[in-house]
XYZ file of C-alpha atoms in Angstrom:
557
model
C 0.072 -0.125 0.021
C 1.085 3.623 -0.796
C 2.292 5.432 2.049
C 0.055 8.277 2.867
C 1.441 11.719 3.119
C 0.456 13.890 6.188
C 1.555 17.489 6.172
C 1.747 18.950 9.639
C 1.568 22.826 9.831
C 3.257 24.473 12.897
C 5.270 21.160 13.876
C 7.779 22.944 15.588
C 5.498 24.947 17.918
C 4.572 23.661 21.598
C 1.660 21.565 20.538
C 3.237 20.654 17.097
C 6.119 19.214 18.309
C 4.390 16.630 20.265
C 1.984 15.884 18.096
C 4.758 15.251 15.450
C 6.239 12.791 18.168
C 2.966 10.830 17.945
C 2.221 10.778 14.146
C 5.811 9.525 13.498
C 4.984 6.178 15.422
C 2.032 5.513 12.817
C 2.877 3.035 10.269
C 2.539 3.412 6.595
C 2.687 7.119 6.541
C 5.154 9.884 5.690
C 5.280 12.741 7.922
C 6.176 16.056 6.525
C 6.867 18.364 9.383
C 6.804 22.219 8.611
C 7.694 25.530 9.974
C 8.028 28.946 8.442
C 11.791 28.342 9.320
C 13.549 25.684 7.289
C 16.364 24.930 9.623
C 13.909 24.424 12.626
C 11.623 22.005 10.504
C 14.952 20.076 9.350
C 15.891 20.062 13.013
C 12.774 18.259 14.079
C 13.047 15.988 11.583
C 16.215 14.726 12.646
C 15.490 14.372 16.004
C 12.355 12.415 15.142
C 14.404 10.184 12.758
C 16.871 9.518 15.758
C 14.131 8.598 18.208
C 12.050 6.887 15.704
C 14.391 4.959 13.610
C 12.647 3.632 10.541
C 10.161 6.428 10.185
C 9.665 8.274 6.879
C 9.828 12.259 7.646
C 10.244 15.099 5.501
C 10.800 18.708 6.302
C 9.569 21.733 4.300
C 9.225 25.480 4.843
C 5.761 26.289 5.076
C 3.692 29.694 5.899
C -0.051 29.382 5.726
C -0.655 32.807 4.864
C 1.480 32.358 1.687
C 1.123 30.662 -1.683
C -0.320 27.652 -0.047
C -1.498 26.231 -3.552
C 1.558 25.798 -4.632
C 3.023 24.697 -1.482
C 0.186 22.012 -1.415
C 0.926 20.992 -4.966
C 4.521 20.529 -3.966
C 3.770 18.212 -1.073
C 0.968 16.447 -2.436
C -0.596 15.702 0.879
C -3.146 12.890 1.858
C -3.913 14.792 4.935
C -3.143 18.194 6.262
C -3.079 19.141 9.853
C -2.814 22.860 11.064
C -1.517 23.135 14.613
C -0.024 26.540 13.834
C -2.633 29.108 15.553
C -4.107 31.408 16.611
C -7.405 30.693 15.424
C -9.184 33.729 16.725
C -7.746 35.667 13.819
C -7.774 33.081 11.057
C -10.051 32.264 8.103
C -10.759 29.313 6.096
C -8.212 30.239 3.003
C -5.895 27.356 3.857
C -8.497 25.110 4.596
C -10.460 25.559 1.538
C -6.942 25.338 -0.447
C -6.513 21.868 1.025
C -9.983 20.373 0.546
C -9.583 21.860 -3.037
C -6.576 19.938 -3.682
C -8.039 16.784 -2.526
C -6.532 16.364 0.984
C -8.174 15.713 4.112
C -8.405 18.537 7.072
C -7.736 18.496 10.737
C -6.851 21.388 13.056
C -6.484 22.128 16.437
C -8.518 25.316 16.588
C -10.425 26.033 19.825
C -11.499 29.419 18.456
C -15.195 29.713 19.008
C -16.163 31.811 15.954
C -13.859 29.832 13.715
C -15.095 26.735 14.889
C -18.863 27.448 14.784
C -18.810 28.832 10.974
C -16.408 25.973 9.742
C -19.163 23.750 8.553
C -20.860 26.414 6.601
C -17.630 27.340 4.810
C -16.408 24.111 3.678
C -19.123 21.369 3.902
C -20.279 21.597 0.246
C -16.629 21.390 -1.086
C -15.391 18.530 1.036
C -18.727 16.708 -0.097
C -17.609 17.338 -3.600
C -14.146 16.494 -2.941
C -15.217 13.335 -1.267
C -12.847 14.434 1.887
C -12.972 14.624 5.751
C -12.492 18.095 7.124
C -13.001 18.216 10.967
C -11.787 21.153 13.214
C -11.545 21.521 16.715
C -9.686 18.255 17.159
C -8.307 19.278 20.456
C -8.957 19.697 24.299
C -12.154 21.523 23.399
C -14.475 20.563 21.786
C -13.223 17.120 20.947
C -12.082 15.920 24.162
C -14.808 17.855 26.285
C -17.522 16.738 24.154
C -16.542 13.275 24.362
C -16.233 13.162 28.135
C -19.756 14.982 28.854
C -21.266 12.094 26.404
C -19.360 9.383 28.054
C -20.804 10.690 31.630
C -23.845 11.099 30.793
C -24.434 8.096 28.667
C -28.417 7.059 29.124
C -28.813 9.944 31.314
C -32.817 10.934 31.355
C -31.845 14.462 31.815
C -28.865 16.815 32.142
C -29.006 19.894 33.782
C -25.504 21.170 34.319
C -22.056 21.219 32.635
C -19.019 22.739 34.426
C -15.685 22.563 32.670
C -12.161 23.498 33.385
C -8.610 23.222 32.559
C -5.562 24.364 34.788
C -2.016 23.754 33.088
C 1.132 23.383 35.089
C 2.992 26.524 35.728
C 6.200 25.059 34.222
C 4.624 24.177 30.913
C 5.653 25.544 27.757
C 3.331 28.397 26.352
C 3.638 29.454 22.740
C 3.080 33.165 21.910
C -0.081 31.885 19.829
C -1.591 30.851 22.980
C -0.930 33.946 24.813
C -2.436 35.769 21.957
C -5.407 33.960 21.590
C -5.858 34.402 25.673
C -5.447 38.135 25.480
C -7.859 38.465 22.593
C -11.154 37.668 25.005
C -9.825 38.677 28.255
C -12.026 41.475 29.503
C -14.519 40.733 26.947
C -17.686 38.967 26.686
C -17.684 35.362 26.231
C -20.337 32.852 25.984
C -21.914 30.886 28.562
C -25.159 28.842 28.762
C -27.303 30.145 31.530
C -31.095 29.552 32.551
C -31.487 27.687 29.507
C -30.425 30.261 27.173
C -27.050 31.653 25.543
C -25.557 34.537 27.796
C -22.393 35.822 28.550
C -19.626 36.324 31.159
C -16.423 38.462 31.071
C -13.223 36.419 29.827
C -10.792 35.905 32.858
C -12.607 38.581 34.974
C -15.102 36.740 36.875
C -13.052 34.507 39.217
C -14.337 31.135 41.013
C -12.355 28.465 43.005
C -12.549 25.134 41.679
C -11.469 21.623 43.097
C -9.246 19.379 40.834
C -8.508 16.096 42.308
C -5.008 15.535 43.246
C -4.074 19.172 42.383
C -6.523 21.233 45.035
C -8.354 24.221 44.673
C -7.414 26.404 42.064
C -8.703 29.965 40.681
C -10.431 29.790 37.494
C -12.067 32.275 35.298
C -14.450 31.997 32.108
C -12.770 31.552 28.632
C -14.221 31.651 25.330
C -15.104 28.287 23.713
C -17.698 26.793 21.080
C -18.814 24.512 24.144
C -21.745 26.447 25.172
C -23.503 26.265 21.628
C -22.265 22.912 20.854
C -22.845 21.241 23.821
C -26.769 22.846 24.400
C -27.448 21.711 20.847
C -26.354 17.913 22.067
C -28.601 18.043 25.422
C -31.705 19.928 24.799
C -33.026 21.125 28.337
C -29.666 21.776 29.932
C -29.888 24.971 32.283
C -26.160 25.799 32.254
C -22.604 25.180 30.403
C -19.637 26.806 31.727
C -15.849 26.353 30.681
C -13.089 27.846 33.011
C -9.261 27.685 33.031
C -6.845 28.962 35.216
C -2.961 29.350 35.679
C -0.810 28.024 38.344
C 0.943 31.153 38.651
C -0.545 33.744 40.913
C 1.162 36.290 39.042
C 0.196 35.337 35.634
C -3.531 34.573 36.626
C -4.115 37.337 38.470
C -2.296 39.839 35.995
C -4.349 38.450 33.210
C -7.399 39.105 35.882
C -6.203 42.449 35.944
C -6.087 43.091 32.358
C -9.582 41.794 31.826
C -10.672 44.253 34.646
C -9.245 47.271 32.803
C -10.697 46.174 29.351
C -13.974 45.615 30.866
C -13.837 48.871 32.456
C -12.843 50.594 29.054
C -9.672 51.663 30.209
C -7.987 49.554 27.270
C -9.054 48.324 24.000
C -6.596 45.635 22.952
C -4.047 43.728 24.689
C -2.519 42.068 21.638
C 0.389 43.812 21.676
C 1.331 42.348 24.952
C 1.670 39.120 23.462
C 5.569 38.706 23.049
C 6.351 40.339 26.083
C 4.283 38.271 28.488
C 5.519 35.083 26.612
C 9.045 36.275 27.252
C 8.077 36.939 31.079
C 6.854 33.601 31.549
C 10.797 32.703 32.026
C 10.350 34.432 35.402
C 6.856 33.874 36.525
C 7.177 30.194 36.011
C 9.664 30.088 38.436
C 8.828 27.588 41.425
C 5.642 26.480 39.460
C 4.974 22.659 39.098
C 5.000 20.508 36.314
C 1.077 19.088 37.086
C -1.807 20.237 35.013
C -5.182 18.909 35.153
C -8.495 19.235 33.543
C -12.150 18.517 35.129
C -15.683 18.067 33.933
C -18.843 17.964 36.289
C -22.290 17.359 35.142
C -25.590 17.001 37.169
C -28.788 15.802 35.949
C -31.066 12.785 36.144
C -29.698 9.163 35.535
C -31.615 6.463 33.887
C -33.650 6.177 36.890
C -34.300 9.867 37.219
C -32.386 9.741 40.101
C -30.597 13.313 40.671
C -26.755 12.729 40.096
C -23.625 14.403 40.265
C -20.843 13.041 37.812
C -17.208 13.871 37.364
C -14.237 13.131 34.931
C -10.897 14.762 35.973
C -7.112 14.361 34.436
C -3.942 14.537 35.833
C -0.651 15.347 33.877
C 2.464 15.090 35.326
C 5.967 15.463 34.478
C 5.482 18.007 31.828
C 3.329 16.168 30.070
C 0.335 18.500 30.102
C 0.957 20.065 26.474
C 0.168 16.840 25.064
C -3.492 16.762 25.950
C -4.205 19.210 23.216
C -3.017 16.736 20.822
C -5.006 13.549 21.964
C -8.139 13.881 20.034
C -6.220 14.630 16.796
C -4.239 11.550 16.875
C -7.239 9.360 17.532
C -9.032 11.063 14.634
C -6.183 10.333 12.392
C -6.312 6.641 13.049
C -9.921 6.628 12.572
C -9.319 8.103 9.324
C -6.588 6.192 8.376
C -8.970 2.890 9.031
C -11.637 4.713 6.998
C -14.025 4.958 9.589
C -15.015 8.829 9.215
C -17.711 9.839 6.767
C -16.888 12.776 4.260
C -17.984 16.156 5.098
C -16.843 19.245 6.948
C -17.822 19.432 10.616
C -16.824 19.804 13.967
C -14.502 16.987 15.488
C -17.274 16.915 18.247
C -18.580 13.142 18.668
C -16.235 11.771 16.049
C -13.712 10.284 18.239
C -14.999 8.705 21.832
C -13.581 9.243 25.161
C -12.078 5.583 25.176
C -9.976 6.066 21.703
C -8.724 9.483 23.070
C -7.736 7.955 26.732
C -6.056 5.219 24.625
C -3.281 7.925 23.284
C -2.356 8.859 26.939
C -0.701 5.266 27.572
C 3.163 6.193 27.167
C 2.346 9.470 28.808
C 2.057 10.401 32.515
C -1.366 11.450 32.208
C -4.171 9.544 33.816
C -8.006 10.050 34.545
C -10.461 9.056 37.041
C -14.209 9.085 37.089
C -16.625 9.731 40.028
C -20.087 9.357 40.330
C -22.460 10.381 43.322
C -25.759 11.464 44.410
C -25.984 15.194 44.160
C -26.488 15.679 47.853
C -24.054 18.388 49.275
C -24.824 20.717 51.803
C -22.359 23.257 52.686
C -24.071 25.284 55.263
C -25.334 22.041 57.354
C -21.871 20.997 57.314
C -20.292 24.280 58.107
C -23.069 25.598 60.714
C -23.763 21.714 62.141
C -26.931 19.886 61.633
C -28.600 21.190 64.937
C -27.916 24.910 64.351
C -28.963 24.482 60.949
C -32.509 23.273 62.048
C -32.701 26.406 63.974
C -33.214 28.208 60.509
C -36.460 29.250 58.857
C -37.783 26.673 57.092
C -37.451 28.480 53.674
C -33.758 29.344 54.271
C -33.329 25.509 54.923
C -35.026 24.813 51.786
C -32.705 27.165 49.934
C -29.534 25.932 51.093
C -30.780 22.266 51.286
C -28.891 19.453 49.593
C -31.706 18.063 47.810
C -33.560 21.458 46.757
C -33.746 22.329 43.224
C -30.547 24.332 41.803
C -32.654 27.018 40.051
C -34.446 30.004 41.612
C -36.341 32.834 40.478
C -37.720 35.922 42.006
C -37.843 39.541 41.859
C -35.595 42.209 43.306
C -34.688 45.876 43.846
C -30.857 46.801 43.234
C -29.490 50.235 44.293
C -25.975 51.437 43.735
C -23.998 54.219 44.768
C -24.423 57.368 42.817
C -20.767 58.802 42.662
C -18.419 58.437 40.161
C -16.250 56.401 41.997
C -18.966 54.287 43.707
C -19.844 53.691 39.944
C -16.245 52.324 38.979
C -15.861 50.556 41.772
C -19.074 48.768 41.233
C -18.551 48.041 37.900
C -14.747 46.764 38.582
C -16.051 44.315 41.225
C -18.951 42.973 38.647
C -21.999 43.787 40.339
C -25.280 43.996 38.812
C -26.771 47.318 37.794
C -29.603 49.394 39.617
C -33.112 48.429 38.784
C -36.616 48.365 40.695
C -38.598 45.069 40.682
C -35.979 43.355 38.226
C -36.527 39.571 37.331
C -33.917 37.450 39.173
C -32.516 34.262 38.631
C -30.131 32.199 40.945
C -28.476 28.826 39.998
C -26.517 27.509 43.094
C -24.190 24.506 42.175
C -23.550 22.388 45.067
C -20.288 20.172 45.318
C -18.038 18.491 47.506
C -15.592 21.758 47.132
C -18.418 24.495 47.927
C -20.951 26.167 45.857
C -20.962 28.391 42.794
C -23.852 30.750 42.786
C -24.741 32.510 39.203
C -26.970 35.342 39.802
C -28.991 36.936 36.789
C -30.724 40.277 37.573
C -32.379 40.952 34.466
C -29.567 39.409 32.413
C -26.702 40.968 34.167
C -24.821 38.045 35.958
C -23.145 38.343 39.186
C -21.193 35.164 40.066
C -19.339 34.119 43.111
C -17.997 30.980 44.846
C -18.758 29.699 48.353
C -16.354 27.647 50.426
C -15.964 26.573 54.130
C -13.575 28.578 56.211
C -12.680 28.702 59.685
C -14.856 27.950 62.233
C -18.742 29.324 61.243
C -17.426 31.231 58.364
C -17.497 31.308 54.742
C -15.100 32.568 51.941
C -16.835 34.133 49.093
C -14.935 35.055 46.157
C -16.038 37.797 43.323
C -13.984 38.002 40.561
C -10.312 38.829 42.038
C -11.703 39.691 45.307
C -12.428 37.389 48.153
C -13.979 37.799 51.576
C -14.395 35.903 54.835
C -18.010 36.048 56.062
C -18.995 35.176 59.515
C -22.360 33.845 59.718
C -25.080 33.781 62.609
C -28.272 31.784 63.196
C -31.456 32.400 64.766
C -34.792 30.958 64.261
C -35.811 34.295 62.387
C -32.666 34.485 59.853
C -29.238 33.497 58.798
C -27.036 36.818 58.769
C -23.677 37.361 57.535
C -21.000 39.831 58.106
C -17.735 40.698 56.300
C -14.557 40.111 58.632
C -11.714 40.440 56.431
C -10.825 40.770 52.165
C -8.340 40.162 49.885
C -7.608 41.337 46.531
C -5.964 38.255 44.676
C -3.408 36.828 47.054
C -3.125 40.328 48.766
C -4.644 41.187 52.162
C -6.422 44.510 52.477
C -5.979 46.524 55.803
C -9.574 47.014 57.439
C -9.860 50.466 56.185
C -9.821 49.437 52.533
C -11.952 46.240 53.257
C -15.323 46.259 51.919
C -18.161 46.107 54.909
C -21.013 43.517 53.886
C -24.072 42.700 55.719
C -26.569 40.279 54.647
C -29.510 38.676 55.946
C -31.814 35.818 54.923
C -35.173 35.217 56.333
C -38.909 33.986 55.763
C -41.646 36.121 54.925
C -45.516 36.218 56.343
C -46.168 34.099 53.042
C -43.242 31.411 53.472
C -40.897 33.125 50.568
C -37.471 32.909 50.985
C -35.873 36.790 51.248
C -32.652 38.196 50.945
C -31.254 41.470 52.142
C -27.588 42.420 51.130
C -25.821 45.601 51.407
C -21.869 46.263 50.317
C -20.127 49.519 51.223
C -16.586 50.595 50.590
C -14.902 52.602 53.408
C -14.306 56.246 52.070
C -16.507 55.520 48.828
C -19.821 54.545 50.362
C -22.488 52.223 49.171
C -21.688 49.755 46.169
C -24.724 47.833 45.972
C -27.746 46.825 48.027
C -30.229 44.337 46.843
C -33.353 42.746 48.147
C -35.933 40.654 47.067
C -37.292 37.095 47.044
C -36.778 33.900 45.482
C -38.826 30.750 44.703
C -38.003 27.111 43.239
C -38.028 27.336 39.507
C -38.921 24.062 37.562
C -36.326 22.826 34.870
C -38.694 23.484 32.039
C -38.785 27.356 33.465
C -42.081 27.200 34.124
């Protein structure tokens, strides 16, 4: 059989080099590794030949923004794989040229717009040429979608999907990846909330998530296509959110600050910082680890219609984390070589299953685990103790209970400070804007690591995470700010008061720390009521919101 020629573009990059090493082990292929620098491509080819004797490796200089038609005619590929990025600014000219030349196509794109428009741009041509063209053969949406499909197989209903990735702090990061992150930091990124597409602010709204064997990490919303793709695959899902975090506090919170500045209108574009931030990692990665991870958590009703929460987690050690974005691509290449992929252009979600992707982890220091447990966690009962928890009004117990519905809806009044400095602080911290009798929806995700509250005030999202602190205290995080909150129980109400505050990793002196007082109680009609007031010393009122909530059925009625 004639060896099939695979052209790998971006082969000398962080992901491309690791992908090249895997492809070189495949039988009956000729691997053509490329770079804009011929010398770099030849050096990579030489290393691959030494590691994999007998492999057929060629090298070429290649620039996907140049005369790709002539380059493709010269290389005569059976398959083109684009691992170059960033895809946030890419068009389909290169992919179209490859398909026009009769080559199959795979890419490692994770850019939302590029992925969602890919099929419309290339499907008719791919069908006419009888070739396969797949986009997003990477951690998202190929791996993320495969995990969700595996976890929820046979379920009667999927309610929530939360996904997060945290690379090891020592992991190499290419300039293209930094540029991709900067392209949406501080801009609206899509998230699926309350059963419809809404948005969060990229890298600005910080939450804490637990990663098995890594511990709790700060993560923030990132731009992916998962909200649109997974909501189409799982009708009725109420929330889909994708997060990422960086192990280095300097890197993570610097991105958060850049995001807040952009959100506040104090900057328009941070793209010019990409080469500088990439170089700065020589210092910011010092003292960090080579361990990274990924976690996917879903909740819903299993085949017996019993509430359940399932999770899948990945741990990458010994610096093998950068291999993860290449695993789905290698699995897809194997499927293509075996003739098991139908012609056409589409997203690489559902094309390779989780078993096939995990099989590519075998020689690496990467392992996964699955958890399945009843969806029953009660942060407040654990923190307060069962006896004190039972002293609370019935409506308050129902709201915080382990088996309570996660979706609540009601009405609220929201008051904010009138001065310019009050409004600037209010906006930077991401609180909702003013309004009278506005619609409010609250979703509470309860898990072993605490709770994540997503509040929507007439479409304006306010997100925070709650975790257990010392004694009878909570730690609540809004964006890059965190507060330790004392609690007090009485038969009439549950009250909260802020004890201290931090901005990122830095503790704030008491004269700068916000003052927060909140009260949850039951009214005469048995409704759950809330009253929250937050002030800043020397500034005054930041926000005061009060109103009522009642459980919302999954169908939104």
